[in-house]
């Protein structure tokens, strides 16, 4: 085995299996789609691609339809993904697509605009450009939309120095001046978690309801200051966030701002199939919506699975990938059961007797 070394590490590069995707790659992205697939995966993020790999490795015909709009596109890197730490989001998805292709799956750029159950089982799927296909099962991994607070500068800096998840971006903001924009009941929790990463945290009360005495005591105990008043805008100088401007005109110097978006499931395709998203409520306030499913991703509509943020607004990238794998394996098991039922219906004892009667006639028992 060849050895590869860096200044800090020495590691062995394992031999690649001759059956691994990179060696056996014979497929390509094709703008055409077949008439039928075992599974159509709607959404080519971590959840959708992970499910597609599991299905393709089980020798299922799989089509992934990806609109190319990943939720984490503004972020520079993916974190907390074992063995893929600090991988750029686009690179992670490119690797995933190659893995799907390597196992015989198909990936096309496009948007699924229609999905309907067929009378004989399965689903008709339509793409925005007019292409159509059918699938025995659907895996919908369309993710969610981050609806950001309407404060000037928030959308423009989102994923850079306007953040949400401390586990996704906290290390990079350690020991820096952080402001928490309070818009929902999770603001105090956010501030306390981010306080683990820096001792300079300020909460801007903004549009949130007043904090109760216990919350104020918690913040004070951790040295977190509360600034009253509505936030008007973020200050940016030289492509760097420098402060938070209040409606009063006061500017509080900050290097990062933490917000709490409303997490809205991208459920258009699922709604066409009769699956309505349900609201997630915290402290009497709606913070988002998801499409209900069981722990395997199976929904109330037979044959339809969901995975990733469309079903779990808290899922980070690695959790979404795990959910895709779970759903993919369950879909394969469901198809195996259906294949067995079909085989049994084609070859039963009763069918065997009927065939023997047709072939052998009245003398069949003497054959």
Short mmCIF file of C-alpha atoms in Angstrom, two decimals:
data_model
loop_
_atom_site.label_atom_id
_atom_site.label_comp_id
_atom_site.label_asym_id
_atom_site.label_seq_id
_atom_site.Cartn_x
_atom_site.Cartn_y
_atom_site.Cartn_z
CA UNK A 1 0.00 0.00 0.00
CA UNK A 2 1.35 3.45 -0.83
CA UNK A 3 1.95 5.77 2.10
CA UNK A 4 1.05 9.43 2.09
CA UNK A 5 2.43 11.89 4.62
CA UNK A 6 1.80 15.46 5.65
CA UNK A 7 3.76 17.57 8.09
CA UNK A 8 1.41 16.57 10.87
CA UNK A 9 0.07 13.17 9.96
CA UNK A 10 1.07 9.87 8.45
CA UNK A 11 -1.67 7.66 7.16
CA UNK A 12 -2.20 4.66 4.94
CA UNK A 13 -4.35 4.99 1.88
CA UNK A 14 -6.49 1.84 1.71
CA UNK A 15 -6.67 -0.13 -1.50
CA UNK A 16 -9.74 0.72 -3.54
CA UNK A 17 -12.13 -2.10 -4.24
CA UNK A 18 -12.40 -2.90 -7.94
CA UNK A 19 -16.17 -2.61 -7.50
CA UNK A 20 -16.05 0.84 -5.91
CA UNK A 21 -17.80 3.66 -7.80
CA UNK A 22 -14.64 5.36 -9.04
CA UNK A 23 -13.29 2.28 -10.81
CA UNK A 24 -16.54 0.93 -12.22
CA UNK A 25 -17.99 4.27 -13.30
CA UNK A 26 -19.76 3.68 -16.60
CA UNK A 27 -22.69 6.02 -16.24
CA UNK A 28 -23.14 9.67 -16.97
CA UNK A 29 -25.65 12.39 -16.32
CA UNK A 30 -28.14 12.15 -19.14
CA UNK A 31 -30.76 14.83 -19.85
CA UNK A 32 -33.14 12.07 -20.94
CA UNK A 33 -35.07 10.02 -18.42
CA UNK A 34 -36.47 6.51 -18.71
CA UNK A 35 -40.16 5.71 -18.68
CA UNK A 36 -39.99 3.81 -15.39
CA UNK A 37 -37.82 3.61 -12.28
CA UNK A 38 -38.02 1.69 -9.07
CA UNK A 39 -37.52 4.96 -7.19
CA UNK A 40 -37.48 8.64 -8.07
CA UNK A 41 -35.63 10.75 -5.51
CA UNK A 42 -36.81 14.35 -5.39
CA UNK A 43 -33.93 16.49 -4.16
CA UNK A 44 -30.20 15.96 -4.51
CA UNK A 45 -28.90 17.11 -1.14
CA UNK A 46 -27.27 14.93 1.50
CA UNK A 47 -30.50 13.08 2.31
CA UNK A 48 -31.56 12.43 -1.27
CA UNK A 49 -28.13 11.36 -2.50
CA UNK A 50 -27.55 9.12 0.52
CA UNK A 51 -30.86 7.37 -0.09
CA UNK A 52 -30.07 7.05 -3.78
CA UNK A 53 -26.70 5.43 -3.07
CA UNK A 54 -28.33 2.86 -0.77
CA UNK A 55 -30.93 2.03 -3.41
CA UNK A 56 -28.48 1.90 -6.30
CA UNK A 57 -26.22 -0.41 -4.31
CA UNK A 58 -29.25 -2.67 -3.90
CA UNK A 59 -29.52 -2.74 -7.69
CA UNK A 60 -32.62 -0.61 -7.84
CA UNK A 61 -33.17 1.70 -10.77
CA UNK A 62 -32.97 5.20 -9.30
CA UNK A 63 -33.43 8.68 -10.70
CA UNK A 64 -32.37 11.70 -8.65
CA UNK A 65 -33.93 14.99 -9.74
CA UNK A 66 -32.02 17.93 -8.29
CA UNK A 67 -32.90 21.61 -8.66
CA UNK A 68 -29.38 22.63 -7.62
CA UNK A 69 -30.51 24.85 -4.75
CA UNK A 70 -28.98 23.37 -1.57
CA UNK A 71 -29.94 25.06 1.66
CA UNK A 72 -26.33 25.38 2.83
CA UNK A 73 -25.00 26.89 -0.41
CA UNK A 74 -24.04 30.20 1.28
CA UNK A 75 -21.85 28.38 3.81
CA UNK A 76 -18.16 27.94 3.16
CA UNK A 77 -17.80 24.48 4.68
CA UNK A 78 -19.68 21.53 6.15
CA UNK A 79 -18.83 20.68 9.76
CA UNK A 80 -19.50 17.80 12.16
CA UNK A 81 -19.53 15.32 9.27
CA UNK A 82 -17.13 12.57 10.27
CA UNK A 83 -14.25 12.16 7.77
CA UNK A 84 -15.64 15.05 5.67
CA UNK A 85 -14.90 17.87 8.11
CA UNK A 86 -14.63 21.31 6.46
CA UNK A 87 -15.62 20.04 3.02
CA UNK A 88 -17.25 22.79 0.91
CA UNK A 89 -20.98 22.02 0.46
CA UNK A 90 -20.79 21.96 -3.34
CA UNK A 91 -17.86 19.54 -3.22
CA UNK A 92 -19.69 17.20 -0.83
CA UNK A 93 -22.69 17.04 -3.14
CA UNK A 94 -20.50 16.55 -6.21
CA UNK A 95 -18.90 13.54 -4.53
CA UNK A 96 -22.34 12.22 -3.66
CA UNK A 97 -23.56 12.53 -7.23
CA UNK A 98 -20.51 10.65 -8.50
CA UNK A 99 -21.22 7.87 -6.03
CA UNK A 100 -24.82 7.57 -7.22
CA UNK A 101 -23.68 7.48 -10.84
CA UNK A 102 -20.97 4.96 -10.04
CA UNK A 103 -23.51 2.45 -8.77
CA UNK A 104 -25.76 2.82 -11.78
CA UNK A 105 -28.10 5.53 -10.58
CA UNK A 106 -29.05 8.55 -12.65
CA UNK A 107 -28.88 12.23 -11.72
CA UNK A 108 -30.57 14.99 -13.69
CA UNK A 109 -30.81 18.71 -13.09
CA UNK A 110 -34.38 19.85 -12.89
CA UNK A 111 -37.38 20.42 -10.68
CA UNK A 112 -40.20 18.00 -10.01
CA UNK A 113 -43.35 20.04 -10.49
CA UNK A 114 -45.97 17.31 -10.35
CA UNK A 115 -46.49 13.95 -8.70
CA UNK A 116 -49.63 11.84 -8.63
CA UNK A 117 -50.53 8.33 -7.54
CA UNK A 118 -51.44 5.93 -10.35
CA UNK A 119 -54.47 3.64 -10.18
CA UNK A 120 -52.37 0.54 -10.72
CA UNK A 121 -49.78 1.54 -8.13
CA UNK A 122 -46.74 3.77 -8.32
CA UNK A 123 -46.53 7.41 -9.23
CA UNK A 124 -46.45 9.66 -12.28
CA UNK A 125 -43.72 12.28 -11.98
CA UNK A 126 -43.42 15.43 -14.07
CA UNK A 127 -40.47 17.79 -14.38
CA UNK A 128 -40.66 21.49 -15.05
CA UNK A 129 -39.16 21.13 -18.52
CA UNK A 130 -41.84 18.69 -19.66
CA UNK A 131 -40.00 15.42 -19.05
CA UNK A 132 -42.10 12.71 -17.40
CA UNK A 133 -41.50 9.34 -15.83
CA UNK A 134 -43.06 6.84 -13.46
CA UNK A 135 -41.80 5.39 -10.19
CA UNK A 136 -42.82 2.54 -7.95
CA UNK A 137 -41.75 4.56 -4.92
CA UNK A 138 -40.87 8.17 -4.13
CA UNK A 139 -38.24 9.53 -1.77
CA UNK A 140 -38.78 13.25 -1.24
CA UNK A 141 -35.80 15.12 0.20
CA UNK A 142 -36.60 18.68 -0.80
CA UNK A 143 -35.36 20.27 2.42
CA UNK A 144 -36.61 23.53 3.84
CA UNK A 145 -36.43 27.27 3.31
CA UNK A 146 -34.82 29.54 5.91
CA UNK A 147 -37.16 32.52 6.21
CA UNK A 148 -34.86 35.18 7.62
CA UNK A 149 -35.79 38.17 9.79
CA UNK A 150 -36.53 41.25 7.70
CA UNK A 151 -33.57 43.31 8.85
CA UNK A 152 -31.37 45.11 6.33
CA UNK A 153 -28.18 43.17 5.74
CA UNK A 154 -29.28 39.84 7.23
CA UNK A 155 -30.01 38.09 3.93
CA UNK A 156 -26.85 39.44 2.30
CA UNK A 157 -24.59 38.18 5.12
CA UNK A 158 -26.45 34.89 5.71
CA UNK A 159 -24.09 31.93 5.99
CA UNK A 160 -21.05 34.18 6.36
CA UNK A 161 -21.22 36.29 9.50
CA UNK A 162 -24.97 35.96 10.04
CA UNK A 163 -25.39 32.51 11.50
CA UNK A 164 -27.87 30.20 13.16
CA UNK A 165 -26.39 26.87 14.21
CA UNK A 166 -23.59 26.88 16.82
CA UNK A 167 -22.61 23.35 15.85
CA UNK A 168 -22.30 24.29 12.19
CA UNK A 169 -20.39 27.56 12.62
CA UNK A 170 -19.62 28.06 16.30
CA UNK A 171 -15.95 27.09 16.25
CA UNK A 172 -15.26 29.61 13.51
CA UNK A 173 -16.85 32.36 15.64
CA UNK A 174 -15.11 31.44 18.89
CA UNK A 175 -13.81 34.29 21.05
CA UNK A 176 -15.50 36.86 18.82
CA UNK A 177 -18.15 39.50 19.54
CA UNK A 178 -21.53 37.86 18.91
CA UNK A 179 -25.00 39.38 18.86
CA UNK A 180 -28.19 37.33 19.13
CA UNK A 181 -31.20 38.80 17.33
CA UNK A 182 -34.22 37.80 19.43
CA UNK A 183 -37.22 37.00 17.26
CA UNK A 184 -38.71 33.93 18.96
CA UNK A 185 -38.72 32.07 22.31
CA UNK A 186 -35.48 30.26 21.43
CA UNK A 187 -33.38 33.43 21.72
CA UNK A 188 -32.31 32.89 25.33
CA UNK A 189 -31.37 29.29 24.62
CA UNK A 190 -29.37 30.43 21.59
CA UNK A 191 -27.52 33.03 23.63
CA UNK A 192 -26.63 30.54 26.37
CA UNK A 193 -25.32 27.99 23.86
CA UNK A 194 -23.23 30.57 22.00
CA UNK A 195 -21.85 31.78 25.34
CA UNK A 196 -20.00 28.46 25.48
CA UNK A 197 -17.94 29.66 22.52
CA UNK A 198 -17.20 33.24 23.55
CA UNK A 199 -17.53 35.45 26.61
CA UNK A 200 -18.77 38.39 24.50
CA UNK A 201 -22.46 37.79 23.77
CA UNK A 202 -25.16 40.46 23.52
CA UNK A 203 -28.88 39.76 23.08
CA UNK A 204 -30.85 42.30 21.06
CA UNK A 205 -34.46 42.11 22.25
CA UNK A 206 -35.68 43.32 18.81
CA UNK A 207 -39.21 41.98 18.23
CA UNK A 208 -39.25 39.17 20.79
CA UNK A 209 -41.65 39.19 23.70
CA UNK A 210 -40.22 40.43 26.98
CA UNK A 211 -37.96 37.99 28.78
CA UNK A 212 -39.21 36.71 32.11
CA UNK A 213 -37.30 37.02 35.38
CA UNK A 214 -35.81 33.54 35.19
CA UNK A 215 -34.50 34.12 31.66
CA UNK A 216 -32.97 37.44 32.67
CA UNK A 217 -31.32 35.77 35.66
CA UNK A 218 -29.85 33.07 33.40
CA UNK A 219 -28.45 35.63 30.99
CA UNK A 220 -27.02 37.77 33.78
CA UNK A 221 -25.42 34.75 35.44
CA UNK A 222 -23.47 34.09 32.26
CA UNK A 223 -22.52 37.72 31.73
CA UNK A 224 -24.79 38.19 28.70
CA UNK A 225 -26.02 41.75 28.20
CA UNK A 226 -29.51 42.54 26.88
CA UNK A 227 -29.91 45.54 24.57
CA UNK A 228 -33.47 46.81 24.29
CA UNK A 229 -34.98 48.20 21.13
CA UNK A 230 -35.68 47.11 17.59
CA UNK A 231 -32.77 46.41 15.25
CA UNK A 232 -32.84 48.45 12.04
CA UNK A 233 -29.84 47.14 10.09
CA UNK A 234 -26.47 45.47 10.16
CA UNK A 235 -23.36 47.55 9.64
CA UNK A 236 -20.84 46.20 7.12
CA UNK A 237 -17.44 47.67 6.30
CA UNK A 238 -15.02 46.18 3.79
CA UNK A 239 -17.10 43.02 3.38
CA UNK A 240 -17.05 42.40 7.12
CA UNK A 241 -19.86 42.75 9.64
CA UNK A 242 -18.89 45.42 12.15
CA UNK A 243 -22.01 46.22 14.12
CA UNK A 244 -25.74 46.20 14.75
CA UNK A 245 -27.65 49.43 14.26
CA UNK A 246 -30.76 50.03 16.36
CA UNK A 247 -33.80 52.01 15.25
CA UNK A 248 -32.65 54.71 17.69
CA UNK A 249 -29.45 55.14 15.69
CA UNK A 250 -27.22 53.53 18.31
CA UNK A 251 -24.65 51.09 16.90
CA UNK A 252 -23.37 48.15 18.94
CA UNK A 253 -20.11 46.70 17.66
CA UNK A 254 -20.47 43.01 16.72
CA UNK A 255 -18.53 40.62 14.48
CA UNK A 256 -21.22 37.94 14.10
CA UNK A 257 -25.00 37.99 14.43
CA UNK A 258 -27.05 34.93 15.32
CA UNK A 259 -30.62 34.74 14.04
CA UNK A 260 -33.49 32.27 14.27
CA UNK A 261 -35.06 31.77 10.84
CA UNK A 262 -38.49 30.29 10.39
CA UNK A 263 -37.87 26.82 8.94
CA UNK A 264 -40.48 26.15 6.26
CA UNK A 265 -40.64 22.73 4.62
CA UNK A 266 -40.42 22.65 0.83
CA UNK A 267 -43.53 20.53 0.57
CA UNK A 268 -45.09 21.43 -2.79
CA UNK A 269 -44.68 17.96 -4.30
CA UNK A 270 -45.85 16.29 -1.09
CA UNK A 271 -48.93 18.49 -0.89
CA UNK A 272 -49.94 17.27 -4.35
CA UNK A 273 -49.88 13.76 -2.92
CA UNK A 274 -52.09 14.72 0.01
CA UNK A 275 -49.36 15.29 2.60
CA UNK A 276 -49.71 18.60 4.40
CA UNK A 277 -46.87 20.07 6.48
CA UNK A 278 -47.57 20.63 10.16
CA UNK A 279 -46.37 23.59 12.19
CA UNK A 280 -43.69 23.30 14.86
CA UNK A 281 -44.59 25.45 17.85
CA UNK A 282 -42.21 26.51 20.63
CA UNK A 283 -43.37 28.71 23.48
CA UNK A 284 -46.63 29.41 21.70
CA UNK A 285 -44.89 30.66 18.57
CA UNK A 286 -44.55 28.90 15.22
CA UNK A 287 -40.87 28.38 14.37
CA UNK A 288 -41.33 26.24 11.25
CA UNK A 289 -43.05 23.33 9.55
CA UNK A 290 -42.27 19.74 8.61
CA UNK A 291 -44.00 16.84 6.88
CA UNK A 292 -44.88 14.08 9.37
CA UNK A 293 -43.30 10.65 8.94
CA UNK A 294 -42.38 7.64 11.04
CA UNK A 295 -38.75 7.06 12.15
CA UNK A 296 -37.94 5.37 8.83
CA UNK A 297 -39.26 8.29 6.79
CA UNK A 298 -42.47 6.54 5.70
CA UNK A 299 -45.41 8.92 5.36
CA UNK A 300 -49.14 8.33 5.58
CA UNK A 301 -49.26 7.93 1.80
CA UNK A 302 -48.17 4.38 0.88
CA UNK A 303 -45.07 4.42 -1.29
CA UNK A 304 -43.89 7.89 -0.28
CA UNK A 305 -40.91 8.46 2.01
CA UNK A 306 -39.30 11.67 3.21
CA UNK A 307 -35.80 12.35 4.55
CA UNK A 308 -33.75 15.30 5.75
CA UNK A 309 -34.94 18.78 6.66
CA UNK A 310 -38.32 18.42 4.99
CA UNK A 311 -39.16 16.04 7.85
CA UNK A 312 -36.74 17.24 10.55
CA UNK A 313 -36.00 20.94 10.85
CA UNK A 314 -33.15 20.28 13.32
CA UNK A 315 -31.21 17.83 11.14
CA UNK A 316 -27.65 18.81 10.29
CA UNK A 317 -26.01 17.50 7.12
CA UNK A 318 -24.76 14.24 8.60
CA UNK A 319 -28.15 13.53 10.21
CA UNK A 320 -29.90 14.20 6.92
CA UNK A 321 -27.55 11.77 5.19
CA UNK A 322 -28.33 9.14 7.83
CA UNK A 323 -32.06 9.71 7.36
CA UNK A 324 -31.64 9.24 3.62
CA UNK A 325 -29.85 5.94 4.17
CA UNK A 326 -32.60 4.77 6.53
CA UNK A 327 -35.35 5.70 4.08
CA UNK A 328 -33.49 4.14 1.15
CA UNK A 329 -33.04 0.83 2.94
CA UNK A 330 -36.69 0.76 3.99
CA UNK A 331 -37.83 1.52 0.45
CA UNK A 332 -35.73 -1.36 -0.84
CA UNK A 333 -37.24 -3.69 1.78
CA UNK A 334 -40.72 -2.56 0.76
CA UNK A 335 -39.94 -3.24 -2.89
CA UNK A 336 -38.53 -6.67 -2.01
CA UNK A 337 -41.82 -7.54 -0.30
CA UNK A 338 -43.77 -6.33 -3.33
CA UNK A 339 -41.54 -8.33 -5.69
CA UNK A 340 -42.21 -11.46 -3.64
CA UNK A 341 -45.96 -10.89 -3.73
CA UNK A 342 -45.84 -10.46 -7.49
CA UNK A 343 -43.80 -13.63 -7.91
CA UNK A 344 -46.21 -15.58 -5.73
CA UNK A 345 -49.20 -14.38 -7.71
CA UNK A 346 -47.56 -15.51 -10.95
CA UNK A 347 -46.60 -18.94 -9.64
CA UNK A 348 -48.97 -20.44 -7.09
CA UNK A 349 -50.15 -24.02 -6.63
CA UNK A 350 -53.45 -23.09 -8.22
CA UNK A 351 -51.71 -21.59 -11.26
CA UNK A 352 -49.52 -24.70 -11.54
CA UNK A 353 -52.63 -26.94 -11.63
CA UNK A 354 -54.22 -24.78 -14.31
CA UNK A 355 -51.08 -24.89 -16.47
CA UNK A 356 -50.80 -28.66 -16.08
CA UNK A 357 -54.43 -29.09 -17.12
CA UNK A 358 -53.89 -27.00 -20.22
CA UNK A 359 -50.71 -28.79 -21.24
CA UNK A 360 -51.41 -32.37 -20.24
CA UNK A 361 -55.15 -32.54 -20.58
CA UNK A 362 -56.98 -35.47 -18.94
CA UNK A 363 -53.87 -37.68 -19.11
CA UNK A 364 -51.64 -35.27 -17.20
CA UNK A 365 -51.48 -37.50 -14.08
CA UNK A 366 -49.93 -40.29 -16.09
CA UNK A 367 -47.15 -38.18 -17.49
#
